XYZ file of C-alpha atoms in Angstrom:
207
model
C 4.770 -14.826 18.131
C 1.260 -15.130 18.284
C 0.870 -11.499 20.514
C 3.487 -10.389 17.219
C 1.121 -11.884 14.501
C -1.994 -10.853 15.841
C -1.045 -7.043 16.537
C 0.992 -7.204 12.962
C -2.503 -8.281 11.615
C -4.094 -5.607 12.481
C -1.788 -3.208 11.685
C -2.325 -4.149 7.781
C -5.658 -4.403 7.556
C -6.118 -0.747 9.004
C -6.986 0.727 5.366
C -4.178 2.630 4.077
C -2.442 3.934 0.961
C -1.657 0.354 0.150
C -4.859 -0.678 0.141
C -6.158 2.255 -1.844
C -3.565 1.546 -4.278
C -4.183 -2.223 -4.564
C -8.097 -0.865 -5.360
C -7.295 1.333 -7.408
C -4.778 -1.565 -9.811
C -7.289 -4.081 -8.914
C -9.955 -2.379 -10.729
C -7.567 -0.293 -13.337
C -5.930 -3.852 -14.395
C -7.272 -6.378 -13.007
C -5.998 -9.052 -10.037
C -3.181 -9.351 -12.010
C -1.948 -5.671 -11.869
C -3.674 -5.361 -7.754
C -2.035 -8.697 -6.802
C 1.945 -6.965 -8.338
C 1.231 -3.321 -6.483
C 0.992 -5.811 -3.017
C 4.305 -7.446 -3.983
C 5.768 -3.764 -4.757
C 4.485 -3.058 -1.063
C 6.230 -5.571 0.369
C 9.637 -5.138 -1.695
C 8.922 -1.503 0.209
C 8.394 -3.259 3.209
C 12.239 -5.281 2.743
C 13.918 -1.915 2.441
C 12.314 -0.461 5.809
C 13.376 -4.257 7.317
C 16.718 -3.769 6.142
C 16.738 0.277 7.457
C 16.392 -0.980 10.702
C 18.136 -3.895 11.093
C 20.923 -2.026 9.813
C 20.116 0.934 11.940
C 19.871 3.551 8.925
C 15.578 4.278 9.935
C 17.002 4.985 13.635
C 19.412 7.669 12.597
C 16.810 8.801 10.161
C 14.136 8.813 12.734
C 16.417 11.199 14.490
C 17.075 13.726 12.293
C 14.268 16.392 11.501
C 15.689 17.154 8.294
C 15.595 13.696 6.818
C 12.755 12.846 8.137
C 10.976 15.940 6.258
C 12.529 15.268 3.716
C 11.112 11.331 2.992
C 8.133 12.927 4.346
C 7.533 15.667 2.132
C 8.464 13.047 -1.105
C 5.747 10.635 0.520
C 3.382 13.270 0.522
C 3.956 14.274 -3.162
C 3.659 11.093 -4.882
C 0.535 9.665 -2.544
C -0.874 13.204 -3.852
C 0.012 13.055 -7.246
C -1.864 9.456 -7.917
C -4.568 10.549 -5.980
C -5.142 13.183 -8.537
C -4.327 10.964 -10.889
C -6.894 8.436 -9.763
C -9.371 11.315 -9.530
C -8.787 12.072 -12.951
C -9.668 8.263 -13.603
C -12.578 8.490 -12.536
C -14.032 11.412 -14.974
C -12.353 9.500 -18.153
C -14.504 6.254 -16.163
C -17.570 8.377 -16.519
C -17.191 8.851 -20.302
C -17.248 4.687 -20.646
C -20.130 3.277 -22.925
C -21.780 0.172 -20.652
C -20.609 -1.916 -22.723
C -16.737 -1.840 -22.058
C -17.613 -1.389 -18.492
C -16.992 -5.506 -17.190
C -13.506 -5.078 -18.279
C -10.141 -4.147 -17.009
C -8.448 -1.624 -18.978
C -4.850 -3.290 -19.813
C -5.144 -6.804 -18.114
C -2.103 -8.085 -20.495
C -0.123 -4.556 -20.038
C 2.915 -4.193 -19.057
C 3.416 -4.887 -14.883
C 6.276 -2.805 -13.299
C 4.571 0.096 -13.034
C 1.564 -1.544 -10.816
C 5.067 -2.815 -8.792
C 6.357 0.659 -8.300
C 3.495 1.928 -7.289
C 3.275 -0.173 -4.441
C 7.089 -0.017 -3.620
C 6.865 3.726 -3.668
C 4.451 3.969 -1.718
C 6.050 2.080 1.037
C 9.506 3.137 0.505
C 8.666 6.382 1.120
C 6.114 6.343 3.767
C 8.409 6.999 7.073
C 5.424 5.714 9.337
C 6.562 2.259 7.991
C 10.292 3.284 9.429
C 8.662 4.103 12.132
C 7.133 0.790 12.657
C 9.793 -1.507 12.400
C 11.460 0.983 14.448
C 9.391 0.914 17.527
C 7.249 -1.691 17.281
C 9.695 -4.661 16.517
C 11.751 -4.156 19.093
C 9.772 -4.591 21.425
C 9.273 -8.607 20.120
C 12.875 -8.855 20.613
C 15.105 -10.801 22.735
C 16.949 -8.974 25.217
C 20.322 -11.759 24.719
C 22.108 -10.171 21.953
C 20.775 -12.691 18.752
C 18.169 -9.563 17.737
C 19.003 -10.488 14.136
C 17.621 -13.999 13.150
C 14.833 -13.468 14.961
C 14.068 -9.519 13.344
C 14.122 -12.104 10.261
C 11.887 -14.285 11.308
C 9.416 -11.446 12.409
C 9.848 -9.727 9.551
C 9.448 -12.793 7.428
C 5.333 -13.294 9.389
C 4.585 -9.725 8.283
C 5.178 -9.957 5.186
C 3.575 -13.442 5.294
C 0.506 -11.953 6.753
C 0.937 -8.905 4.735
C 0.472 -11.012 1.635
C -2.488 -13.467 2.845
C -4.375 -10.534 3.473
C -3.961 -8.199 0.795
C -3.953 -11.540 -1.315
C -7.584 -11.928 -0.159
C -8.154 -8.541 -1.065
C -7.055 -8.613 -4.707
C -9.463 -11.905 -4.979
C -12.367 -10.163 -3.452
C -12.217 -6.634 -5.601
C -11.601 -8.836 -8.566
C -14.574 -11.202 -7.763
C -16.166 -7.989 -7.394
C -14.644 -6.702 -10.408
C -18.661 -6.547 -12.691
C -20.000 -4.423 -10.158
C -17.401 -2.320 -9.300
C -15.806 -1.864 -12.755
C -19.382 -0.333 -13.911
C -19.085 2.964 -15.075
C -20.366 4.925 -12.607
C -19.815 2.163 -9.458
C -16.033 2.486 -10.782
C -15.901 6.071 -10.926
C -17.009 6.966 -7.376
C -14.871 3.592 -5.972
C -12.232 5.725 -7.808
C -13.229 9.338 -6.272
C -13.127 7.490 -2.274
C -10.046 6.448 -3.540
C -8.324 9.234 -5.062
C -9.983 11.636 -1.789
C -8.382 9.060 0.546
C -4.815 8.909 -1.107
C -4.841 12.709 -1.056
C -6.286 12.486 2.413
C -3.576 10.120 3.187
C -0.553 12.355 2.027
C -1.962 15.302 3.987
C -2.021 13.063 7.253
C 1.364 12.335 6.113
C 2.337 16.089 5.834
C 1.233 17.149 9.016
C 3.123 13.993 11.218
C 5.324 15.264 13.300
C 9.480 13.984 12.865
């Protein structure tokens, strides 16, 4: 269990689309938006956990066509988010200095932020690959697979929430600096380019 937890934490901490989207949301909507994006990411993980346990992910990854379709849809989504973030950077540069300290929509509807995180994970075949290839290495050979798989998946989800919860709080604490128009615009530009870069890497992923 400790080996699984340590390996999972390392994988969670590696920069990827989740971190880029959570950063984007935390800068645009504050701590609430960042946390909601994180919750959406966990819900996306739940989809892959259920699919892996039921064997659907294995079938998906065995089919080159199905893998390619999911890969293309996921890549297009990340490109779309990346372009939206780059456009947001241009708008940020036009902000007045006195407007810089506040998030754009602290009290706005949070459903879209949950959707951002959910789609980022649910449409990522590399997440499916993780649960099909990494998780089974820690399952017992005696046939009691389901309860053990659920326990390990719960551990992964808790670690995900703890890490990104701390990350969102850190971004929010640094909000005064990060939301200054020029600083925020640079962060958004880097985030947008990273999202597009992740999309390209995903598109080039072999079945």
